[in-house]
Coordinates of N, CA and C and ligand atoms in Angstrom, one line a residue:
M1 N 0.8 -1.2 0.0 CA 0.0 0.0 0.0 C 0.9 1.2 0.0
R2 N 0.4 2.3 -0.6 CA 1.2 3.5 -0.7 C 1.3 4.2 0.7
K3 N 2.4 4.9 0.8 CA 2.7 5.6 2.1 C 2.2 7.0 2.1
I4 N 1.9 7.5 3.3 CA 1.7 9.0 3.4 C 3.0 9.6 3.6
V5 N 3.3 10.6 2.7 CA 4.6 11.3 2.7 C 4.4 12.8 2.9
I6 N 4.9 13.3 4.0 CA 4.7 14.7 4.3 C 6.1 15.4 4.4
A7 N 6.3 16.3 3.5 CA 7.6 16.9 3.3 C 7.5 18.4 3.5
G8 N 8.5 19.0 4.2 CA 8.5 20.4 4.5 C 9.5 21.0 3.4
N9 N 8.9 21.9 2.6 CA 9.7 22.6 1.6 C 10.1 24.0 2.2
W10 N 11.3 24.2 2.7 CA 11.6 25.4 3.4 C 11.9 26.5 2.4
K11 N 11.9 26.3 1.1 CA 12.2 27.3 0.1 C 13.4 28.1 0.5
M12 N 13.4 29.4 0.2 CA 14.6 30.2 0.5 C 14.4 30.9 1.8
N13 N 14.3 30.0 2.9 CA 14.2 30.5 4.2 C 15.2 29.8 5.1
K14 N 15.6 30.5 6.2 CA 16.5 29.9 7.2 C 18.0 30.0 6.8
T15 N 18.7 30.6 7.7 CA 20.2 30.5 7.6 C 20.6 29.1 7.9
V16 N 21.9 28.8 7.8 CA 22.4 27.5 8.1 C 22.1 27.2 9.6
A17 N 22.5 28.2 10.5 CA 22.3 27.9 11.9 C 20.8 27.7 12.2
E18 N 19.9 28.5 11.6 CA 18.5 28.4 11.8 C 18.0 27.0 11.3
S19 N 18.6 26.6 10.2 CA 18.1 25.3 9.6 C 18.5 24.2 10.5
V20 N 19.7 24.2 11.1 CA 20.1 23.2 12.0 C 19.2 23.1 13.2
K21 N 18.8 24.3 13.7 CA 17.9 24.3 14.9 C 16.5 23.8 14.5
L22 N 16.0 24.2 13.4 CA 14.7 23.7 13.0 C 14.7 22.2 12.7
A23 N 15.8 21.8 12.1 CA 15.9 20.3 11.8 C 15.9 19.5 13.2
A24 N 16.6 20.0 14.1 CA 16.7 19.4 15.4 C 15.3 19.4 16.1
D25 N 14.6 20.5 16.0 CA 13.2 20.6 16.5 C 12.3 19.6 15.8
V26 N 12.4 19.5 14.5 CA 11.5 18.5 13.8 C 11.9 17.1 14.2
V27 N 13.1 16.8 14.3 CA 13.5 15.4 14.8 C 12.9 15.1 16.1
A28 N 13.0 16.1 17.0 CA 12.4 15.8 18.4 C 10.9 15.7 18.3
A29 N 10.3 16.6 17.5 CA 8.8 16.6 17.4 C 8.2 15.3 16.8
V30 N 8.9 14.7 15.9 CA 8.3 13.5 15.2 C 8.9 12.2 15.6
K31 N 9.6 12.2 16.7 CA 10.3 10.9 17.0 C 9.4 9.7 17.2
D32 N 8.1 10.0 17.6 CA 7.2 8.8 17.8 C 6.4 8.6 16.5
I33 N 6.6 9.3 15.5 CA 5.8 9.1 14.2 C 6.3 7.8 13.5
R34 N 5.4 6.9 13.2 CA 5.8 5.6 12.7 C 5.3 5.4 11.3
Q35 N 4.1 5.9 11.0 CA 3.5 5.5 9.7 C 3.8 6.5 8.6
V36 N 3.9 7.8 9.0 CA 4.1 8.8 7.9 C 5.6 8.9 7.6
V37 N 5.9 9.0 6.3 CA 7.3 9.3 5.9 C 7.4 10.8 6.0
V38 N 8.3 11.3 6.9 CA 8.5 12.7 7.1 C 9.8 13.2 6.4
A39 N 9.8 14.3 5.7 CA 11.0 14.8 5.1 C 11.1 16.3 5.2
I40 N 12.3 16.8 5.2 CA 12.5 18.2 5.2 C 13.5 18.6 4.1
A41 N 13.2 19.8 3.5 CA 14.0 20.2 2.4 C 14.6 21.6 2.6
P42 N 15.7 21.7 3.3 CA 16.4 23.0 3.5 C 17.0 23.5 2.2
T43 N 17.6 24.7 2.3 CA 18.3 25.2 1.1 C 19.5 24.3 0.8
Y44 N 20.1 24.4 -0.4 CA 21.3 23.7 -0.7 C 22.4 24.0 0.3
L45 N 22.5 25.3 0.7 CA 23.6 25.7 1.6 C 23.5 25.0 2.9
A46 N 22.3 24.7 3.4 CA 22.2 24.1 4.7 C 22.1 22.5 4.7
L47 N 22.0 22.0 3.5 CA 21.7 20.5 3.3 C 22.7 19.6 4.1
A48 N 24.0 19.9 3.9 CA 25.0 19.0 4.5 C 25.0 19.1 6.0
K49 N 24.8 20.2 6.6 CA 24.7 20.3 8.0 C 23.4 19.6 8.5
V50 N 22.3 19.9 7.8 CA 21.0 19.3 8.2 C 21.1 17.7 8.1
A51 N 21.9 17.3 7.1 CA 22.1 15.8 6.9 C 22.6 15.2 8.2
E52 N 23.6 15.9 8.8 CA 24.1 15.4 10.1 C 23.1 15.3 11.2
V53 N 22.2 16.3 11.2 CA 21.1 16.3 12.2 C 20.1 15.2 12.1
V54 N 19.8 14.9 10.8 CA 18.7 13.9 10.6 C 19.2 12.5 10.5
K55 N 20.6 12.3 10.4 CA 21.1 11.0 10.2 C 20.7 10.0 11.4
G56 N 20.3 8.9 11.0 CA 19.9 7.9 12.0 C 18.5 8.2 12.7
T57 N 17.8 9.2 12.2 CA 16.5 9.5 12.7 C 15.4 9.0 11.7
N58 N 14.1 9.3 12.1 CA 13.1 8.9 11.1 C 12.7 10.1 10.2
V59 N 13.6 11.1 10.2 CA 13.4 12.3 9.3 C 14.2 12.1 8.1
K60 N 13.6 12.2 6.9 CA 14.3 12.0 5.6 C 14.8 13.4 5.1
L61 N 15.8 13.4 4.3 CA 16.4 14.6 3.8 C 15.9 14.8 2.3
A62 N 15.5 16.0 2.0 CA 15.1 16.3 0.6 C 15.8 17.6 0.2
A63 N 16.1 17.6 -1.1 CA 16.7 18.8 -1.8 C 15.6 19.5 -2.6
Q64 N 15.7 20.8 -2.8 CA 14.7 21.5 -3.5 C 14.8 21.5 -5.0
D65 N 15.9 21.0 -5.5 CA 16.1 21.0 -7.0 C 17.4 20.2 -7.2
V66 N 17.7 20.1 -8.5 CA 18.9 19.4 -8.9 C 19.2 19.7 -10.4
H67 N 20.4 19.5 -10.8 CA 20.7 19.6 -12.3 C 20.8 18.2 -12.8
W68 N 20.5 18.0 -14.1 CA 20.5 16.7 -14.6 C 21.9 16.2 -15.1
E69 N 22.9 17.1 -15.2 CA 24.2 16.7 -15.6 C 25.0 16.3 -14.4
N70 N 26.1 15.5 -14.6 CA 26.9 15.0 -13.5 C 27.8 16.1 -12.9
Q71 N 28.4 16.9 -13.8 CA 29.3 18.0 -13.3 C 29.5 18.9 -14.5
G72 N 30.2 19.9 -14.3 CA 30.7 20.8 -15.4 C 30.3 22.2 -15.3
A73 N 30.3 22.9 -16.4 CA 30.2 24.4 -16.4 C 28.7 24.8 -16.3
F74 N 28.1 24.6 -15.1 CA 26.7 25.0 -14.9 C 26.6 25.8 -13.6
T75 N 27.1 27.0 -13.8 CA 27.2 27.9 -12.6 C 25.9 28.0 -11.8
G76 N 26.1 27.8 -10.5 CA 24.9 27.9 -9.6 C 24.2 26.6 -9.4
K77 N 24.6 25.6 -10.1 CA 23.8 24.3 -10.0 C 24.5 23.3 -9.2
V78 N 23.7 22.3 -8.8 CA 24.2 21.2 -7.9 C 23.7 19.9 -8.6
S79 N 24.6 18.9 -8.6 CA 24.3 17.6 -9.3 C 23.7 16.6 -8.4
A80 N 23.1 15.6 -9.0 CA 22.4 14.5 -8.2 C 23.4 13.7 -7.4
D81 N 24.6 13.4 -8.0 CA 25.5 12.6 -7.2 C 26.1 13.4 -6.0
M82 N 26.1 14.8 -6.1 CA 26.5 15.6 -4.9 C 25.5 15.4 -3.8
L83 N 24.2 15.4 -4.2 CA 23.1 15.3 -3.3 C 23.2 13.9 -2.6
Q84 N 23.4 12.9 -3.5 CA 23.4 11.5 -3.0 C 24.5 11.3 -2.0
E85 N 25.7 11.9 -2.3 CA 26.8 11.7 -1.4 C 26.5 12.1 0.1
I86 N 25.7 13.2 0.2 CA 25.5 13.6 1.6 C 24.2 13.0 2.2
G87 N 23.6 12.1 1.5 CA 22.5 11.3 2.1 C 21.1 11.8 1.8
V88 N 20.9 12.5 0.7 CA 19.6 13.0 0.3 C 18.7 11.8 -0.1
D89 N 17.5 11.8 0.4 CA 16.5 10.8 0.0 C 15.6 11.1 -1.1
F90 N 15.1 12.4 -1.1 CA 14.1 12.9 -2.0 C 14.6 14.2 -2.7
V91 N 14.2 14.4 -3.9 CA 14.5 15.7 -4.6 C 13.2 16.2 -5.1
I92 N 12.9 17.4 -4.7 CA 11.7 18.1 -5.3 C 12.0 18.6 -6.7
I93 N 11.2 18.3 -7.6 CA 11.5 18.6 -9.0 C 10.2 19.3 -9.7
G94 N 10.5 20.4 -10.4 CA 9.4 21.0 -11.1 C 8.4 21.8 -10.3
H95 N 8.9 22.3 -9.2 CA 8.1 23.2 -8.3 C 7.6 24.4 -9.2
S96 N 6.4 24.8 -8.9 CA 5.8 25.9 -9.7 C 6.7 27.2 -9.7
E97 N 7.4 27.4 -8.6 CA 8.3 28.6 -8.5 C 9.5 28.4 -9.5
Q98 N 9.9 27.1 -9.6 CA 11.0 26.8 -10.6 C 10.4 27.0 -12.0
R99 N 9.2 26.6 -12.2 CA 8.6 26.7 -13.5 C 8.4 28.2 -13.9
T100 N 7.9 28.9 -12.9 CA 7.5 30.3 -13.2 C 8.7 31.3 -13.3
Y101 N 9.7 31.1 -12.4 CA 10.8 32.1 -12.3 C 12.1 31.6 -13.0
F102 N 12.3 30.3 -13.1 CA 13.6 29.8 -13.5 C 13.5 28.9 -14.7
G103 N 12.5 29.1 -15.5 CA 12.5 28.4 -16.8 C 12.4 26.9 -16.8
E104 N 11.9 26.3 -15.7 CA 11.7 24.9 -15.7 C 10.6 24.5 -16.7
T105 N 10.8 23.4 -17.5 CA 9.8 22.9 -18.5 C 9.6 21.4 -18.2
D106 N 8.6 20.9 -18.8 CA 8.3 19.5 -18.6 C 9.5 18.6 -19.1
E107 N 10.2 19.1 -20.0 CA 11.4 18.4 -20.5 C 12.5 18.4 -19.5
T108 N 12.8 19.5 -18.9 CA 13.8 19.6 -17.8 C 13.4 18.8 -16.6
V109 N 12.1 18.8 -16.3 CA 11.6 18.0 -15.2 C 11.9 16.5 -15.5
N110 N 11.6 16.1 -16.7 CA 11.8 14.7 -17.1 C 13.3 14.3 -16.9
K111 N 14.2 15.2 -17.4 CA 15.6 14.9 -17.3 C 16.1 14.8 -15.8
K112 N 15.6 15.6 -15.0 CA 15.9 15.6 -13.6 C 15.4 14.4 -12.9
V113 N 14.2 14.0 -13.2 CA 13.5 12.8 -12.6 C 14.4 11.6 -13.0
R114 N 14.7 11.5 -14.2 CA 15.5 10.3 -14.6 C 16.9 10.2 -13.9
K115 N 17.5 11.4 -13.8 CA 18.8 11.4 -13.1 C 18.7 11.0 -11.7
V116 N 17.7 11.6 -11.0 CA 17.5 11.3 -9.6 C 17.2 9.8 -9.4
L117 N 16.3 9.2 -10.2 CA 16.0 7.8 -10.1 C 17.2 7.0 -10.3
S118 N 18.1 7.4 -11.3 CA 19.2 6.5 -11.6 C 20.2 6.4 -10.5
L119 N 20.1 7.4 -9.5 CA 21.0 7.3 -8.4 C 20.3 6.9 -7.1
G120 N 19.1 6.3 -7.3 CA 18.4 5.7 -6.2 C 17.7 6.6 -5.2
M121 N 17.6 7.9 -5.6 CA 16.8 8.8 -4.8 C 15.4 8.9 -5.3
G122 N 14.5 9.5 -4.5 CA 13.1 9.6 -4.9 C 12.7 11.0 -5.4
P123 N 12.3 11.1 -6.6 CA 11.8 12.4 -7.1 C 10.4 12.7 -6.5
I124 N 10.2 14.0 -6.1 CA 8.9 14.5 -5.8 C 8.5 15.4 -6.9
I125 N 7.6 15.0 -7.8 CA 7.3 15.6 -9.0 C 6.2 16.6 -8.8
C126 N 6.4 17.9 -8.9 CA 5.4 18.9 -8.7 C 4.6 19.2 -10.0
I127 N 3.3 19.3 -9.8 CA 2.5 19.6 -10.9 C 1.3 20.5 -10.4
G128 N 0.7 21.2 -11.3 CA -0.5 22.0 -10.8 C -0.8 23.2 -11.7
E129 N -2.0 23.6 -11.7 CA -2.5 24.6 -12.6 C -2.6 26.0 -12.0
T130 N -2.5 27.0 -12.8 CA -2.7 28.4 -12.3 C -4.2 28.7 -12.2
L131 N -4.5 29.8 -11.6 CA -5.9 30.2 -11.5 C -6.5 30.4 -12.8
A132 N -5.8 31.1 -13.7 CA -6.3 31.3 -15.1 C -6.6 30.0 -15.8
E133 N -5.7 29.1 -15.6 CA -5.9 27.8 -16.3 C -7.1 27.1 -15.7
R134 N -7.3 27.1 -14.4 CA -8.5 26.4 -13.8 C -9.7 27.1 -14.3
Q135 N -9.7 28.4 -14.2 CA -10.9 29.2 -14.6 C -11.2 29.0 -16.1
G136 N -10.2 28.8 -16.9 CA -10.4 28.6 -18.3 C -10.7 27.2 -18.7
G137 N -10.9 26.3 -17.7 CA -11.3 25.0 -18.1 C -10.2 24.1 -18.5
Q138 N -8.9 24.5 -18.2 CA -7.8 23.7 -18.7 C -7.1 22.8 -17.6
L139 N -7.8 22.7 -16.5 CA -7.2 21.9 -15.4 C -6.7 20.5 -15.9
E140 N -7.6 19.8 -16.6 CA -7.2 18.4 -16.9 C -6.1 18.4 -18.0
S141 N -6.2 19.4 -18.9 CA -5.2 19.3 -20.0 C -3.8 19.7 -19.4
V142 N -3.8 20.7 -18.5 CA -2.5 21.1 -17.9 C -1.9 19.9 -17.1
L143 N -2.7 19.2 -16.3 CA -2.2 18.1 -15.5 C -1.8 17.0 -16.4
T144 N -2.5 16.7 -17.5 CA -2.1 15.7 -18.4 C -0.8 15.9 -19.1
T145 N -0.6 17.2 -19.5 CA 0.7 17.5 -20.2 C 1.8 17.4 -19.2
Q146 N 1.6 17.9 -18.0 CA 2.7 17.8 -17.0 C 3.0 16.4 -16.6
V147 N 2.0 15.6 -16.3 CA 2.3 14.2 -15.9 C 2.9 13.4 -17.1
N148 N 2.4 13.5 -18.3 CA 3.0 12.8 -19.4 C 4.4 13.3 -19.7
G149 N 4.7 14.6 -19.5 CA 6.0 15.1 -19.7 C 7.0 14.6 -18.7
A150 N 6.6 14.6 -17.4 CA 7.5 14.2 -16.3 C 7.8 12.7 -16.4
Y151 N 6.8 11.9 -16.8 CA 7.0 10.4 -16.8 C 7.5 9.9 -18.2
A152 N 7.8 10.7 -19.1 CA 8.1 10.3 -20.5 C 9.3 9.3 -20.4
G153 N 9.2 8.1 -20.9 CA 10.3 7.2 -21.0 C 10.6 6.4 -19.7
L154 N 9.8 6.7 -18.6 CA 10.1 6.0 -17.3 C 9.4 4.6 -17.4
S155 N 10.1 3.6 -16.8 CA 9.5 2.3 -16.7 C 8.5 2.3 -15.5
A156 N 7.8 1.2 -15.5 CA 6.8 1.1 -14.4 C 7.6 1.0 -13.0
D157 N 8.8 0.3 -13.0 CA 9.5 0.2 -11.8 C 10.0 1.5 -11.3
D158 N 10.4 2.4 -12.3 CA 10.8 3.7 -12.0 C 9.7 4.5 -11.4
A159 N 8.5 4.4 -12.1 CA 7.3 5.2 -11.7 C 6.9 4.8 -10.2
R160 N 7.1 3.6 -9.9 CA 6.7 3.2 -8.5 C 7.6 3.9 -7.4
R161 N 8.7 4.4 -7.8 CA 9.6 5.1 -6.9 C 9.5 6.6 -6.9
T162 N 8.5 7.1 -7.6 CA 8.2 8.5 -7.6 C 7.1 8.9 -6.6
V163 N 7.1 10.2 -6.2 CA 6.0 10.8 -5.5 C 5.6 11.9 -6.4
V164 N 4.2 12.2 -6.4 CA 3.7 13.3 -7.1 C 3.3 14.4 -6.1
A165 N 3.5 15.6 -6.3 CA 2.9 16.7 -5.5 C 2.0 17.5 -6.3
Y166 N 0.7 17.4 -6.1 CA -0.3 18.3 -6.8 C -0.4 19.6 -6.0
E167 N 0.1 20.6 -6.6 CA 0.1 21.9 -6.0 C -0.6 23.0 -6.9
P168 N -1.9 23.2 -6.6 CA -2.5 24.3 -7.4 C -1.8 25.6 -7.2
V169 N -1.3 26.2 -8.2 CA -0.5 27.4 -8.1 C -1.2 28.5 -7.3
W170 N -2.5 28.6 -7.5 CA -3.3 29.6 -6.8 C -3.4 29.4 -5.3
A171 N -3.0 28.3 -4.9 CA -3.1 28.0 -3.4 C -1.8 28.1 -2.7
I172 N -0.7 28.3 -3.5 CA 0.6 28.3 -2.9 C 0.9 29.6 -2.2
G173 N 1.1 29.6 -0.9 CA 1.5 30.8 -0.2 C 0.4 31.9 -0.1
T174 N -0.8 31.6 -0.5 CA -1.9 32.6 -0.6 C -2.8 32.5 0.6
G175 N -2.7 31.4 1.3 CA -3.7 31.2 2.4 C -5.0 30.6 1.9
V176 N -5.2 30.5 0.6 CA -6.4 29.9 0.0 C -6.0 28.5 -0.3
T177 N -6.8 27.5 0.3 CA -6.5 26.1 0.0 C -7.6 25.6 -0.9
A178 N -7.2 24.6 -1.7 CA -8.3 23.9 -2.5 C -9.2 23.2 -1.4
S179 N -10.5 23.2 -1.7 CA -11.4 22.5 -0.8 C -11.0 21.0 -0.9
D180 N -11.5 20.2 0.1 CA -11.2 18.8 0.2 C -11.7 18.2 -1.1
D181 N -12.8 18.6 -1.6 CA -13.4 18.0 -2.8 C -12.6 18.4 -4.1
E182 N -12.2 19.7 -4.2 CA -11.4 20.1 -5.3 C -10.1 19.3 -5.4
A183 N -9.5 19.2 -4.2 CA -8.2 18.5 -4.2 C -8.4 17.0 -4.5
Q184 N -9.4 16.4 -3.9 CA -9.6 15.0 -4.2 C -9.9 14.7 -5.7
Q185 N -10.7 15.6 -6.3 CA -11.0 15.4 -7.7 C -9.7 15.5 -8.6
A186 N -8.9 16.4 -8.3 CA -7.6 16.6 -9.0 C -6.7 15.4 -8.8
H187 N -6.6 14.9 -7.5 CA -5.8 13.8 -7.2 C -6.3 12.5 -7.9
A188 N -7.6 12.3 -7.9 CA -8.1 11.1 -8.6 C -7.8 11.2 -10.1
F189 N -7.9 12.4 -10.6 CA -7.6 12.6 -12.1 C -6.2 12.2 -12.3
V190 N -5.3 12.7 -11.5 CA -3.8 12.4 -11.7 C -3.6 10.9 -11.5
R191 N -4.2 10.3 -10.6 CA -4.0 8.8 -10.4 C -4.5 8.1 -11.7
G192 N -5.6 8.6 -12.3 CA -6.1 8.0 -13.5 C -5.1 8.2 -14.6
L193 N -4.4 9.3 -14.7 CA -3.4 9.5 -15.7 C -2.3 8.5 -15.5
L194 N -1.9 8.3 -14.2 CA -0.8 7.3 -14.0 C -1.3 5.9 -14.3
A195 N -2.5 5.6 -14.1 CA -3.1 4.3 -14.4 C -3.1 4.1 -16.0
K196 N -3.3 5.2 -16.7 CA -3.3 5.0 -18.2 C -1.9 4.7 -18.6
L197 N -0.9 5.3 -17.9 CA 0.5 5.1 -18.3 C 1.0 3.7 -17.9
Y198 N 0.7 3.3 -16.7 CA 1.3 2.1 -16.0 C 0.4 1.1 -15.5
G199 N -0.9 1.3 -15.6 CA -1.8 0.3 -15.1 C -2.2 0.7 -13.7
D200 N -3.3 0.0 -13.2 CA -3.9 0.4 -11.9 C -3.0 0.1 -10.7
S201 N -2.3 -1.0 -10.8 CA -1.6 -1.4 -9.6 C -0.4 -0.4 -9.3
V202 N 0.3 0.0 -10.4 CA 1.3 1.0 -10.2 C 0.8 2.3 -9.7
A203 N -0.3 2.7 -10.4 CA -1.0 4.0 -10.0 C -1.4 4.0 -8.6
Q204 N -1.9 2.9 -8.1 CA -2.3 2.8 -6.7 C -1.1 2.8 -5.7
S205 N 0.1 2.5 -6.2 CA 1.2 2.5 -5.3 C 2.0 3.8 -5.2
I206 N 1.6 4.8 -6.0 CA 2.3 6.1 -6.0 C 1.6 7.1 -5.1
S207 N 2.4 7.6 -4.2 CA 1.8 8.6 -3.2 C 1.7 10.0 -4.0
I208 N 0.5 10.6 -3.8 CA 0.2 11.9 -4.4 C 0.0 12.9 -3.2
Q209 N 0.9 13.8 -3.1 CA 0.8 14.8 -2.0 C 0.0 16.0 -2.5
Y210 N -0.7 16.6 -1.5 CA -1.3 17.9 -1.8 C -0.4 19.0 -1.3
G211 N -0.3 20.1 -2.0 CA 0.5 21.3 -1.5 C -0.2 22.6 -1.9
G212 N -0.2 23.5 -1.0 CA -0.8 24.8 -1.2 C -1.6 25.2 0.0
S213 N -0.9 26.0 0.9 CA -1.5 26.5 2.1 C -2.1 25.4 3.0
M214 N -1.4 24.3 3.0 CA -1.8 23.2 3.9 C -1.3 23.6 5.3
K215 N -2.2 23.4 6.3 CA -1.8 23.8 7.7 C -2.6 22.9 8.7
P216 N -2.2 23.0 10.0 CA -2.9 22.1 10.9 C -4.4 22.2 10.8
E217 N -5.0 23.3 10.5 CA -6.4 23.5 10.5 C -7.1 22.7 9.4
N218 N -6.4 22.6 8.3 CA -7.1 21.9 7.1 C -6.5 20.5 6.8
A219 N -5.5 20.1 7.6 CA -4.8 18.9 7.2 C -5.6 17.7 7.3
A220 N -6.4 17.6 8.4 CA -7.2 16.3 8.6 C -8.2 16.1 7.5
G221 N -8.8 17.2 7.0 CA -9.8 17.1 5.9 C -9.2 16.6 4.6
L222 N -8.0 17.3 4.3 CA -7.4 16.9 3.1 C -6.8 15.5 3.1
L223 N -6.1 15.2 4.3 CA -5.5 13.8 4.4 C -6.5 12.7 4.5
G224 N -7.8 13.1 4.8 CA -8.8 12.1 4.9 C -9.4 11.7 3.6
Q225 N -9.0 12.4 2.5 CA -9.5 12.0 1.1 C -8.8 10.8 0.6
P226 N -9.5 10.0 -0.1 CA -8.9 8.7 -0.5 C -7.7 8.8 -1.4
D227 N -7.6 9.8 -2.2 CA -6.4 9.9 -3.1 C -5.4 10.9 -2.7
I228 N -5.5 11.4 -1.5 CA -4.5 12.4 -1.0 C -3.6 11.7 0.0
D229 N -2.3 11.6 -0.4 CA -1.4 10.7 0.4 C -0.3 11.5 1.0
G230 N -0.6 12.6 1.6 CA 0.5 13.4 2.2 C 0.4 14.8 1.8
G231 N 1.5 15.6 2.1 CA 1.5 17.0 1.7 C 2.9 17.5 1.5
L232 N 3.0 18.5 0.7 CA 4.2 19.3 0.5 C 4.0 20.6 1.1
I233 N 4.6 20.9 2.2 CA 4.2 22.0 3.0 C 5.3 23.2 2.9
G234 N 4.8 24.4 2.7 CA 5.7 25.5 2.7 C 5.7 26.2 4.0
G235 N 4.9 27.3 4.1 CA 5.0 28.2 5.3 C 4.8 27.4 6.6
A236 N 3.9 26.5 6.7 CA 3.6 25.8 7.9 C 4.7 24.8 8.3
A237 N 5.7 24.6 7.4 CA 6.8 23.7 7.8 C 7.9 24.4 8.4
L238 N 7.8 25.7 8.5 CA 8.9 26.5 9.0 C 8.9 26.6 10.6
K239 N 8.0 26.0 11.2 CA 8.0 25.8 12.6 C 7.6 24.4 12.9
A240 N 8.4 23.8 13.9 CA 8.2 22.3 14.2 C 6.8 22.0 14.6
D241 N 6.2 22.9 15.4 CA 4.9 22.6 16.0 C 3.8 22.6 14.9
S242 N 3.9 23.6 14.0 CA 2.8 23.5 13.0 C 3.1 22.4 12.0
F243 N 4.3 22.1 11.7 CA 4.6 20.9 10.9 C 4.1 19.7 11.5
L244 N 4.3 19.5 12.8 CA 3.8 18.3 13.5 C 2.3 18.3 13.5
G245 N 1.7 19.5 13.5 CA 0.2 19.6 13.5 C -0.4 19.1 12.2
I246 N 0.4 19.0 11.2 CA 0.0 18.4 9.9 C 0.3 16.9 9.9
I247 N 1.4 16.5 10.5 CA 1.9 15.1 10.4 C 1.0 14.3 11.3
T248 N 0.6 14.8 12.4 CA -0.3 14.0 13.4 C -1.6 13.5 12.7
P249 N -2.3 14.4 12.0 CA -3.5 13.8 11.3 C -3.1 12.8 10.2
G250 N -1.9 13.0 9.7 CA -1.4 12.0 8.7 C -1.2 10.7 9.3
E251 N -0.7 10.7 10.5 CA -0.4 9.4 11.2 C -1.8 8.7 11.5
S252 N -2.8 9.5 11.9 CA -4.1 9.0 12.1 C -4.7 8.4 10.8
A253 N -4.6 9.2 9.8 CA -5.1 8.7 8.5 C -4.5 7.4 8.1
A254 N -3.2 7.3 8.3 CA -2.4 6.1 7.9 C -2.9 4.9 8.7
Q255 N -3.2 5.2 10.0 CA -3.6 4.0 10.8 C -5.0 3.6 10.5
S256 N -5.8 4.5 10.0 CA -7.2 4.1 9.7 C -7.4 3.4 8.3
T257 N -6.3 3.4 7.5 CA -6.5 2.7 6.2 C -6.0 1.3 6.2
Ligands
LIG301 P1 2.6 26.9 1.2 O1 2.4 25.8 2.1 O2 3.4 28.1 1.8 O3 1.4 27.4 0.5 O4 3.6 26.4 0.0 C1 3.3 25.2 -0.6 C2 4.4 24.8 -1.5 O5 4.7 25.5 -2.5 C3 5.2 23.6 -1.1 O6 6.1 23.3 -2.1

């Protein structure tokens, strides 16, 4: 059965010292969590230090991006084997902020996903529509293009090792969350796309996170939906207690399935 995966995407927040402190607070807060896979994604700068904090604990380490080449003249970038060396478990790929501000395309998402999988790490593949796309009736076509693009050429075994994060762009950092029903419908649609590509059993094994203003107040409702298997959390992951406030209902949801 698929796992509930709850990851904190710290984005461009926290100095190294602050990251080490927050990571230690998260480790302490979630030490009794058994069912939920918990991950934190600090900045590149803080990753190696945070790796030392989470080593041997039940908190997994995630990176916020990666380059698809092994090394070379790619100023400002970090490769997958550099991430693997320090113990990264998951890599967030195709976040809407990457797509909007830094030229990420479905093609670069696909290259990054393949590279990360080839080194045994788990990609968290971000997809989601803008408000204009949703209002223009393009929700399904946008998700279809993004899913087909990200998974192009991936085998079923590769696909099983991926996580999807459905993050409606209009809900990110806005305080506006998709309703439980809106989110569930989009998740079910995405699972249907995965089933078309790989069959039902693979689609049923892939965790699909929700992201976009998820917080303790709305986590239980979202995580109670049949196709919502965790969360990718921005603002509410920047404090251990609010992050735990999302993980705890996840633990209950996992136990009731
Ligand atoms: P917020 O939780 O701050 O809306 O951010 C969501 C997100 O983009 C996680 O990747």
